[in-house]
JSON list of C-alpha atoms in Angstrom, two decimals:
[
{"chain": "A", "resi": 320, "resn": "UNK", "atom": "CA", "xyz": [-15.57, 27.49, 20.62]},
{"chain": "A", "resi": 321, "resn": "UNK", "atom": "CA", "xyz": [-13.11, 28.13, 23.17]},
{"chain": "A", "resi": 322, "resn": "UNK", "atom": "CA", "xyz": [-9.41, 27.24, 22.69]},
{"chain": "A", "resi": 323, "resn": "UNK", "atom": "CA", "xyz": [-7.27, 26.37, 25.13]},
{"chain": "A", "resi": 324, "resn": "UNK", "atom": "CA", "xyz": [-4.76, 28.77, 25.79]},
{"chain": "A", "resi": 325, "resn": "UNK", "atom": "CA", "xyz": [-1.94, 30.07, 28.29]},
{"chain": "A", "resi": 326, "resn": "UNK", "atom": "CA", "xyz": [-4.14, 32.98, 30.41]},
{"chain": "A", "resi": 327, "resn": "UNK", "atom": "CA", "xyz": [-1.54, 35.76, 29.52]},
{"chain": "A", "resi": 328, "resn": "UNK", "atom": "CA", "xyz": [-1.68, 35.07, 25.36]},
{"chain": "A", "resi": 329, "resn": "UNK", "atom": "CA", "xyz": [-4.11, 36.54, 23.41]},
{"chain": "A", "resi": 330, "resn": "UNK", "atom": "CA", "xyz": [-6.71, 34.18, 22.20]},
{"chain": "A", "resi": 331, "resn": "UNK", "atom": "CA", "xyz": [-9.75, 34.06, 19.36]},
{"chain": "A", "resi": 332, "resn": "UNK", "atom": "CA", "xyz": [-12.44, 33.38, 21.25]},
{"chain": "A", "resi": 333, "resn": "UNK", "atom": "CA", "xyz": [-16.16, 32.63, 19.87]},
{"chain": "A", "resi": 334, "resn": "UNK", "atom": "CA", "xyz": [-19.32, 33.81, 21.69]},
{"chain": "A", "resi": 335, "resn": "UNK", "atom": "CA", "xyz": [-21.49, 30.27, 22.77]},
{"chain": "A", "resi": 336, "resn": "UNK", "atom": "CA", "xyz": [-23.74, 31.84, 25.16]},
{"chain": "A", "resi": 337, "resn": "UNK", "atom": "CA", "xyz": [-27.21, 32.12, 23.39]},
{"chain": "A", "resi": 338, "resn": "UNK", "atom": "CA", "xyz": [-29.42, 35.62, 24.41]},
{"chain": "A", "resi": 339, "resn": "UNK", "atom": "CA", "xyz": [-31.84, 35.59, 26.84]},
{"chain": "A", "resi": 340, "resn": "UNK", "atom": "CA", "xyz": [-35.27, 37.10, 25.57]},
{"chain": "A", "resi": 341, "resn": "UNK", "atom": "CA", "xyz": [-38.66, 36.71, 24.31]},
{"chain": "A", "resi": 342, "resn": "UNK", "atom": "CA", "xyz": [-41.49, 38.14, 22.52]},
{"chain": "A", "resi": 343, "resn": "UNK", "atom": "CA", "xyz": [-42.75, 40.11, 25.86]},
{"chain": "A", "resi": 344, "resn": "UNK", "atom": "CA", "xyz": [-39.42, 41.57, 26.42]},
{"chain": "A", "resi": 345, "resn": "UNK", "atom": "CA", "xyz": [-38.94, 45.64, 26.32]},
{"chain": "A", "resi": 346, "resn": "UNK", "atom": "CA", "xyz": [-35.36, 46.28, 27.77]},
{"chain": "A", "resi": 347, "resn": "UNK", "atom": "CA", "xyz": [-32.17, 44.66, 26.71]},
{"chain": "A", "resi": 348, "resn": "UNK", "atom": "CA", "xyz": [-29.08, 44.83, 28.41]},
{"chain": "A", "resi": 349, "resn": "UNK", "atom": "CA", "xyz": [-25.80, 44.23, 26.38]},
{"chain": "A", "resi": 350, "resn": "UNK", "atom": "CA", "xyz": [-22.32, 43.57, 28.30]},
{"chain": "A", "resi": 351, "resn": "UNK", "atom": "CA", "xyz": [-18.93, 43.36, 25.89]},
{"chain": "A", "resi": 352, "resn": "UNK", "atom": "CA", "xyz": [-17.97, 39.16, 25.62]},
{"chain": "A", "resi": 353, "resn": "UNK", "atom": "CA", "xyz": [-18.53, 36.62, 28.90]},
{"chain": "A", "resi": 354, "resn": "UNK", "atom": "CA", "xyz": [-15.86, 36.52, 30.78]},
{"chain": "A", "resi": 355, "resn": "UNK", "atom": "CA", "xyz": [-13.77, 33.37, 31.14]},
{"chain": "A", "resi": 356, "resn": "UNK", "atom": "CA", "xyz": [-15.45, 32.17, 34.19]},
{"chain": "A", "resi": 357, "resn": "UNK", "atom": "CA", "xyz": [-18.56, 32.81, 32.42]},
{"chain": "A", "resi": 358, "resn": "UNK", "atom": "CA", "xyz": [-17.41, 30.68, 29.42]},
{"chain": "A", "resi": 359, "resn": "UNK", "atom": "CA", "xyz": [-16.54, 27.57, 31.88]},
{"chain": "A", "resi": 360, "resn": "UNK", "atom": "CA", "xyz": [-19.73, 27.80, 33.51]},
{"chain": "A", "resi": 361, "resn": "UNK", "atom": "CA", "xyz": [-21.37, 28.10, 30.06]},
{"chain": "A", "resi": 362, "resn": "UNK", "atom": "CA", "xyz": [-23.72, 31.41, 31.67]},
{"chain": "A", "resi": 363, "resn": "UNK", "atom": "CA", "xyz": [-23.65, 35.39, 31.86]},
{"chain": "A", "resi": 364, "resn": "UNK", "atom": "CA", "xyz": [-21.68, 37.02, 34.54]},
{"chain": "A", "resi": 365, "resn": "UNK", "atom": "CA", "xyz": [-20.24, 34.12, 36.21]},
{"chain": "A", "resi": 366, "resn": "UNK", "atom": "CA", "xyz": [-17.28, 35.32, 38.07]},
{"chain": "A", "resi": 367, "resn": "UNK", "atom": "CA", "xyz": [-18.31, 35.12, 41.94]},
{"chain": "A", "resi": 368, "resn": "UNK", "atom": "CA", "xyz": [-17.30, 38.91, 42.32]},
{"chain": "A", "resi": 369, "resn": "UNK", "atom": "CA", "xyz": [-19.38, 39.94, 39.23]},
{"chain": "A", "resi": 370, "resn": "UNK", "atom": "CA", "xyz": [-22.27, 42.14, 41.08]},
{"chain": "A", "resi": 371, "resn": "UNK", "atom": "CA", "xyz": [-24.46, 41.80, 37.70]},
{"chain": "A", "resi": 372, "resn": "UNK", "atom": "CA", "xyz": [-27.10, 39.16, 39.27]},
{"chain": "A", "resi": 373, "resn": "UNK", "atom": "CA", "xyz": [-27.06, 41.16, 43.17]},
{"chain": "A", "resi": 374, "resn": "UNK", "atom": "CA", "xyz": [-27.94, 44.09, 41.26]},
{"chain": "A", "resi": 375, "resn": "UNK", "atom": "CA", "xyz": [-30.66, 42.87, 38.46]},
{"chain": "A", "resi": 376, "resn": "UNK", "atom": "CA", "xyz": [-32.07, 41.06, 41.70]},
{"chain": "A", "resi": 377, "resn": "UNK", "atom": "CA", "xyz": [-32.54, 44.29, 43.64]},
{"chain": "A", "resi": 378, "resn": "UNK", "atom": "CA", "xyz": [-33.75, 45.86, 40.37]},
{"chain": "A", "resi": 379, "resn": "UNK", "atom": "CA", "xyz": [-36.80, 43.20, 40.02]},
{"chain": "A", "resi": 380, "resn": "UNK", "atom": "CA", "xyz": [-37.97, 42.93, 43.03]},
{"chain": "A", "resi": 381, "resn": "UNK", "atom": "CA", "xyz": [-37.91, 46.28, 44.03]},
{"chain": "A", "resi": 382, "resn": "UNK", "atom": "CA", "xyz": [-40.05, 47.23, 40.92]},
{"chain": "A", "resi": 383, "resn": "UNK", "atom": "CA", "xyz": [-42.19, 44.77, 42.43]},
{"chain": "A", "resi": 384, "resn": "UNK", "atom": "CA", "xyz": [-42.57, 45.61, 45.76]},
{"chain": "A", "resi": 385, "resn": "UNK", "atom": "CA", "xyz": [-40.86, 42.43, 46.92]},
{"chain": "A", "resi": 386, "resn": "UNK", "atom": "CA", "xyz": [-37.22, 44.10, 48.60]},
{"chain": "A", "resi": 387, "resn": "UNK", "atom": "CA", "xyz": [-35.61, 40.71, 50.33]},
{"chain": "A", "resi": 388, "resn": "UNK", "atom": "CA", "xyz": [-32.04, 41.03, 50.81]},
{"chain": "A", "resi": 389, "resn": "UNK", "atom": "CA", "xyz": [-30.12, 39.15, 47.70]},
{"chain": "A", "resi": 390, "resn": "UNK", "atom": "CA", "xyz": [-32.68, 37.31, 46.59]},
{"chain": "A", "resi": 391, "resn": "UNK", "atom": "CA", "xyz": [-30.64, 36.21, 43.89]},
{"chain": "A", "resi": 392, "resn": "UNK", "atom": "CA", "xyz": [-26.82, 35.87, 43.47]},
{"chain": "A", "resi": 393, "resn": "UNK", "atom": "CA", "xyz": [-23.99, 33.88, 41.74]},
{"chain": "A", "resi": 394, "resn": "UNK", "atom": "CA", "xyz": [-24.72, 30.95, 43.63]},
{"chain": "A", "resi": 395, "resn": "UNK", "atom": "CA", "xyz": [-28.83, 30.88, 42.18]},
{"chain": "A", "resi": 396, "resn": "UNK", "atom": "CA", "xyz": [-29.38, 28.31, 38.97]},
{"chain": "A", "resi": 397, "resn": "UNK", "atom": "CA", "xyz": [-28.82, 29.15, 35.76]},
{"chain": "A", "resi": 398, "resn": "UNK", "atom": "CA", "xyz": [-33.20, 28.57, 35.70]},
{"chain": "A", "resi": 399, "resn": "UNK", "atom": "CA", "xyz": [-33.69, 30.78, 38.36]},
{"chain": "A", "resi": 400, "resn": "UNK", "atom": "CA", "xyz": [-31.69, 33.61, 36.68]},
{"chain": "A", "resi": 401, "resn": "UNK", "atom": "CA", "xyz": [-33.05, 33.22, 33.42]},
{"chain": "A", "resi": 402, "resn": "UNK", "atom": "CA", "xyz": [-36.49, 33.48, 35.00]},
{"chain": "A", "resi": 403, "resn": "UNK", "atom": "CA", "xyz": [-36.12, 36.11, 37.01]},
{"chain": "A", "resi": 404, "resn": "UNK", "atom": "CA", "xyz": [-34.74, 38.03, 33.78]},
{"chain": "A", "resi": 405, "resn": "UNK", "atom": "CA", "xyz": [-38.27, 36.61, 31.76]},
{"chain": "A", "resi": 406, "resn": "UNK", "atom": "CA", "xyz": [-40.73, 37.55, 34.05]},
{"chain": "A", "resi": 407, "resn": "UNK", "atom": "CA", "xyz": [-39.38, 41.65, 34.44]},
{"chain": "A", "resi": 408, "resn": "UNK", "atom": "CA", "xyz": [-39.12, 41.90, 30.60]},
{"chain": "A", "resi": 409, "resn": "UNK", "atom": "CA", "xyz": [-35.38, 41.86, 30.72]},
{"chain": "A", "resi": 410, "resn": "UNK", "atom": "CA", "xyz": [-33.20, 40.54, 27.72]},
{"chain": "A", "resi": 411, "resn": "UNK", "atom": "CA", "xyz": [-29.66, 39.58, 28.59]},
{"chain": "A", "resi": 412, "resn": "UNK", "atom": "CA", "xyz": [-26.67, 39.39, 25.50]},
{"chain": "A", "resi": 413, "resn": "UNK", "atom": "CA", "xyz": [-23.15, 40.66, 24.53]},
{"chain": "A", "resi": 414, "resn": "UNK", "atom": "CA", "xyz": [-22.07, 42.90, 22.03]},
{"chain": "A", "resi": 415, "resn": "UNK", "atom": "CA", "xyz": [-19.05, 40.78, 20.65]},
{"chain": "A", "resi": 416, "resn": "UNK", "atom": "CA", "xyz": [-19.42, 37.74, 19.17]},
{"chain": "A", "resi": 417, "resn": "UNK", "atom": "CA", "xyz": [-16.00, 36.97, 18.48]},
{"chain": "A", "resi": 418, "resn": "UNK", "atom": "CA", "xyz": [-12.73, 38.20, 19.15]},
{"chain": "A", "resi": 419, "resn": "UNK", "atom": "CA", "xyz": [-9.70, 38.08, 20.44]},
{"chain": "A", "resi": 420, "resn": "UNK", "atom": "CA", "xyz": [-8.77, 38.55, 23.93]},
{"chain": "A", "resi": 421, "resn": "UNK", "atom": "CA", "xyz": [-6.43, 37.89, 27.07]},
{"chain": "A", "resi": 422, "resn": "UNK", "atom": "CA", "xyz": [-7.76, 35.76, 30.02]},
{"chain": "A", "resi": 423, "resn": "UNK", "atom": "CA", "xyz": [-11.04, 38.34, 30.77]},
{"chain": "A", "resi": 424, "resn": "UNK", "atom": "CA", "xyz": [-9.88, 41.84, 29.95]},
{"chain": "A", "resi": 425, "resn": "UNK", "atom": "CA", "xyz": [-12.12, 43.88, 28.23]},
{"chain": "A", "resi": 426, "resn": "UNK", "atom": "CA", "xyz": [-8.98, 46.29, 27.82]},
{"chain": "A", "resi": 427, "resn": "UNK", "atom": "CA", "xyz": [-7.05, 43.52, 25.83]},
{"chain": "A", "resi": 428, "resn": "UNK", "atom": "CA", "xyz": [-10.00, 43.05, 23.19]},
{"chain": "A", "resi": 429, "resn": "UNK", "atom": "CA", "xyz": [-8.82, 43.21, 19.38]},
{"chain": "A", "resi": 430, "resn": "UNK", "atom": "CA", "xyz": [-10.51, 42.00, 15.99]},
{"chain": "A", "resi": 431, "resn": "UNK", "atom": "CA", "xyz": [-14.32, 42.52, 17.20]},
{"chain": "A", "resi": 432, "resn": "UNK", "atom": "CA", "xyz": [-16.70, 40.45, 15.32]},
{"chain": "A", "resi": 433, "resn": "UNK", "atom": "CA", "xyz": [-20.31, 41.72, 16.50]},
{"chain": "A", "resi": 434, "resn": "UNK", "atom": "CA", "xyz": [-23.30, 39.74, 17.72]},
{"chain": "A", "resi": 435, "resn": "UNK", "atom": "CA", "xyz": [-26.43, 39.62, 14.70]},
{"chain": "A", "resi": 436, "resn": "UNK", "atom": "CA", "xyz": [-28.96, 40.90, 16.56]},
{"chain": "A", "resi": 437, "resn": "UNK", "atom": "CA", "xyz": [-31.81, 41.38, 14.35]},
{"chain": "A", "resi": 438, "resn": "UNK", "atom": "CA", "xyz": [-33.75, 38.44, 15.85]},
{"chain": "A", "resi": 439, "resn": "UNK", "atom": "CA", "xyz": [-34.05, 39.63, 18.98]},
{"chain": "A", "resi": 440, "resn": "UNK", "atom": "CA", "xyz": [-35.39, 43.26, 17.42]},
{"chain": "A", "resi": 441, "resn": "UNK", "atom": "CA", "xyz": [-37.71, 41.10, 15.23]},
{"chain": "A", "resi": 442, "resn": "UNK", "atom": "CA", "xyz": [-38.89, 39.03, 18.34]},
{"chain": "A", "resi": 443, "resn": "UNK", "atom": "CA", "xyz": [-38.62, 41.40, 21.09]},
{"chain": "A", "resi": 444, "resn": "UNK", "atom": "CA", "xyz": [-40.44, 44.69, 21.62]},
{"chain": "A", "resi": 445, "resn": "UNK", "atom": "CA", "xyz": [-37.13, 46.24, 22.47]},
{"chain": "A", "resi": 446, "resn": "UNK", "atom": "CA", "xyz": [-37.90, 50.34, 24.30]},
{"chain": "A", "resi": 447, "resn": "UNK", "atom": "CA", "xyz": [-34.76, 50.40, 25.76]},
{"chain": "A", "resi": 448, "resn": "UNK", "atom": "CA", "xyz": [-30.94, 49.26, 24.95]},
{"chain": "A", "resi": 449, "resn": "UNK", "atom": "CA", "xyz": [-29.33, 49.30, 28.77]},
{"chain": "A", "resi": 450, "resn": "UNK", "atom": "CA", "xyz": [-25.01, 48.64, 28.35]},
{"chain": "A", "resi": 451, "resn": "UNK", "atom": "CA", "xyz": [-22.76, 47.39, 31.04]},
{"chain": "A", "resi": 452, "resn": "UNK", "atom": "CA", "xyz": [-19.74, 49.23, 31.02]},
{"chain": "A", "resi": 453, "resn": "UNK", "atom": "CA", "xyz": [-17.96, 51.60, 28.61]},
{"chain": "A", "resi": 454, "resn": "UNK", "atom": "CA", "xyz": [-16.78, 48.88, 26.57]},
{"chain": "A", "resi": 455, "resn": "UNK", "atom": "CA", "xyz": [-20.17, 47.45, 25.30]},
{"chain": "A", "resi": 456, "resn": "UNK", "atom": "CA", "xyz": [-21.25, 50.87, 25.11]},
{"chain": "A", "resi": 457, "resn": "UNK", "atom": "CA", "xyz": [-18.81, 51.95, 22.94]},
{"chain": "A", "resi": 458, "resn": "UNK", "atom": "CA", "xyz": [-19.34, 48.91, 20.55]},
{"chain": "A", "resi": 459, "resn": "UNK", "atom": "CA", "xyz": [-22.74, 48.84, 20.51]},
{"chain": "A", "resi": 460, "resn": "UNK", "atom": "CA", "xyz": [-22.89, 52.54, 19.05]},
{"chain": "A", "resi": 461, "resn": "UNK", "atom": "CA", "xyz": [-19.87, 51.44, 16.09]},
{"chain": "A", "resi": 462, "resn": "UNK", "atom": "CA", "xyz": [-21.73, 48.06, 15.38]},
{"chain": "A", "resi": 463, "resn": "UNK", "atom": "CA", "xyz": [-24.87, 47.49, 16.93]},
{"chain": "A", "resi": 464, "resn": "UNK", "atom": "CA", "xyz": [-26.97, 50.92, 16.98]},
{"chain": "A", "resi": 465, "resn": "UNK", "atom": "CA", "xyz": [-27.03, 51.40, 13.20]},
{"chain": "A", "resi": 466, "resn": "UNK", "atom": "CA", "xyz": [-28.88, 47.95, 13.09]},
{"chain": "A", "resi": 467, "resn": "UNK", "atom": "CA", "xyz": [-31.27, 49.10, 15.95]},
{"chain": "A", "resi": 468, "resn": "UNK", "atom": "CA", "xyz": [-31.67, 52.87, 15.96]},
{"chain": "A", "resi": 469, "resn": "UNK", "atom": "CA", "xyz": [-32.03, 52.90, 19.73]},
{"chain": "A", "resi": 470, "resn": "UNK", "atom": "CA", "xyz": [-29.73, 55.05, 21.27]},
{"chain": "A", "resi": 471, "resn": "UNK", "atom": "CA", "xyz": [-28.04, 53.36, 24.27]},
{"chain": "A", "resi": 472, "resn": "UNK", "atom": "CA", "xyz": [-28.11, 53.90, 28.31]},
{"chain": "A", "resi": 473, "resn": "UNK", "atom": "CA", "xyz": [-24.66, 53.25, 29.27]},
{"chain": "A", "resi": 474, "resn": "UNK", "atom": "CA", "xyz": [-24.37, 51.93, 33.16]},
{"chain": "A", "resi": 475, "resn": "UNK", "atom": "CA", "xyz": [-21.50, 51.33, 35.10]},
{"chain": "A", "resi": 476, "resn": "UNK", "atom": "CA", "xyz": [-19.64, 47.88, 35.10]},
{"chain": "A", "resi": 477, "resn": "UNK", "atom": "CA", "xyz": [-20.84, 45.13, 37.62]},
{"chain": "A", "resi": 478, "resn": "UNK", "atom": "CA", "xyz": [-17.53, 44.28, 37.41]},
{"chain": "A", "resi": 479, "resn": "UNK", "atom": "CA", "xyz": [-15.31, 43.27, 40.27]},
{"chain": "A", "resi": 480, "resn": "UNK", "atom": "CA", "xyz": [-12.44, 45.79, 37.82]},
{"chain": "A", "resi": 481, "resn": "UNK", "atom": "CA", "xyz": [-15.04, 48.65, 38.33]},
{"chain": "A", "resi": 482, "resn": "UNK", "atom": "CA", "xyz": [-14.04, 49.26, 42.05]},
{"chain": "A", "resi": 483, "resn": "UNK", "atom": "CA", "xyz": [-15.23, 52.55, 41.83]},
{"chain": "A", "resi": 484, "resn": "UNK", "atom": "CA", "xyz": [-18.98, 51.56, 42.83]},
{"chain": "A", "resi": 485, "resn": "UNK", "atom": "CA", "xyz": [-19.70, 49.79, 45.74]},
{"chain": "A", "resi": 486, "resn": "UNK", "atom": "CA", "xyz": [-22.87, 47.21, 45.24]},
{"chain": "A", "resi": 487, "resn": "UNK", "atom": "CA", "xyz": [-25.63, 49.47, 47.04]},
{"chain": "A", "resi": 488, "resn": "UNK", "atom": "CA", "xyz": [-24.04, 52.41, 44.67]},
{"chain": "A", "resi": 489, "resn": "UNK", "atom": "CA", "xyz": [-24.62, 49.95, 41.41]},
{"chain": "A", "resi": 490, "resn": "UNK", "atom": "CA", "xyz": [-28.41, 48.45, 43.05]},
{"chain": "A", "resi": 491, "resn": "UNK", "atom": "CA", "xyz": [-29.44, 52.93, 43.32]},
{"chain": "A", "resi": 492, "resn": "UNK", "atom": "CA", "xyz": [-27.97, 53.75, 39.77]},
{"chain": "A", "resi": 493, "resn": "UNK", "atom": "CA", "xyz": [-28.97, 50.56, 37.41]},
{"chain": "A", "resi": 494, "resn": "UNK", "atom": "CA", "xyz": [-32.47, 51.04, 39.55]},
{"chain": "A", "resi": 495, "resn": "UNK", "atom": "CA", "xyz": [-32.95, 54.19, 38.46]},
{"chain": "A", "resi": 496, "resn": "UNK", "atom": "CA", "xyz": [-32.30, 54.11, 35.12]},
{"chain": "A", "resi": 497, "resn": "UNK", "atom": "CA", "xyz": [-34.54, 50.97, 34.29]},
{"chain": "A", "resi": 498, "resn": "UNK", "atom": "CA", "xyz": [-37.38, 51.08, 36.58]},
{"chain": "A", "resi": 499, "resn": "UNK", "atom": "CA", "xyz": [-39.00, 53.00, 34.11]},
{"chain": "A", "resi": 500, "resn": "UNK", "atom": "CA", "xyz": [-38.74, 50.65, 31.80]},
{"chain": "A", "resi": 501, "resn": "UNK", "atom": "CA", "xyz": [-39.98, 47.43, 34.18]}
]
């Protein structure tokens, strides 16, 4: 549940999203905690500058011989996403399911209360653990990777923060790394 707070105080926040995944999925990719934006619109990487959904789009249909410019971006339905995710074998979840935290920075997070995440590894068929950023990386392998045993493929940050990478940079790097997987 999210509590209304001033943007520059710290507050607990509690992860509402459910995961995205089912029994035919083989990779799952694991960011830190949804940002605020993603919070209000109640679905993963919802900040219009967030390149997550340009670059899983590119990813998919690539891998399937389908390259359209953008076929999916922030703007697409929460139905379209989810599908898109479904149909390549993707699974889609955070690391953190509670903590606390200021506005959206992942550099302001404190008392980390980790996703359970055995369903999806009882559920799934899960090859290949796929982390956005060096946050969720870094939690996954203290909470998560224990659990799982699957060591995991840290990409950059889709971020709008992570100006480092411009969006064809992300599309060539994420590609690479999970193609084999698709």
């Amino acid at each position: 549940m999210l509590k209304k707070n001033n943007s520059n105080q710290n507050t607990f926040v509690t992860h509402t999203l459910n995961p995205i995944y089912n029994e035919k999925s083989k990779i799952l990719i694991l960011g830190s905690f949804p940002s605020r934006k993603s919070r209000e619109n109640n679905f993963y990487y919802g900040h219009p500058q967030n390149r997550f959904w340009n670059v899983i789009s590119y990813i998919c249909f690539k891998s399937n011989n389908q390259i359209k410019e953008q076929k999916l971006n922030q703007t697409s339905s929460i139905e379209e996403k989810t599908n898109l995710l479904l149909e390549n074998n993707i699974a889609l979840w955070d690391v953190i399911y509670s903590c606390t935290i200021t506005g959206s920075s992942d550099s302001s997070i404190k008392n980390v209360t980790p996703v359970n995440i055995k369903n999806i590894f009882e559920t799934a068929n899960i090859k290949a653990v796929f982390t956005n950023g060096g946050l969720a990386t870094k939690l996954y392998s203290k909470y998560l990777e224990p659990i799982t045993k699957i060591n995991p493929i840290q990409l950059p940050s889709t971020s709008p923060a992570n100006a480092r990478y411009s969006l064809k940079k992300l599309q060539q790097i994420w590609y690479k790394e999970l193609s084999v997987f698709l």
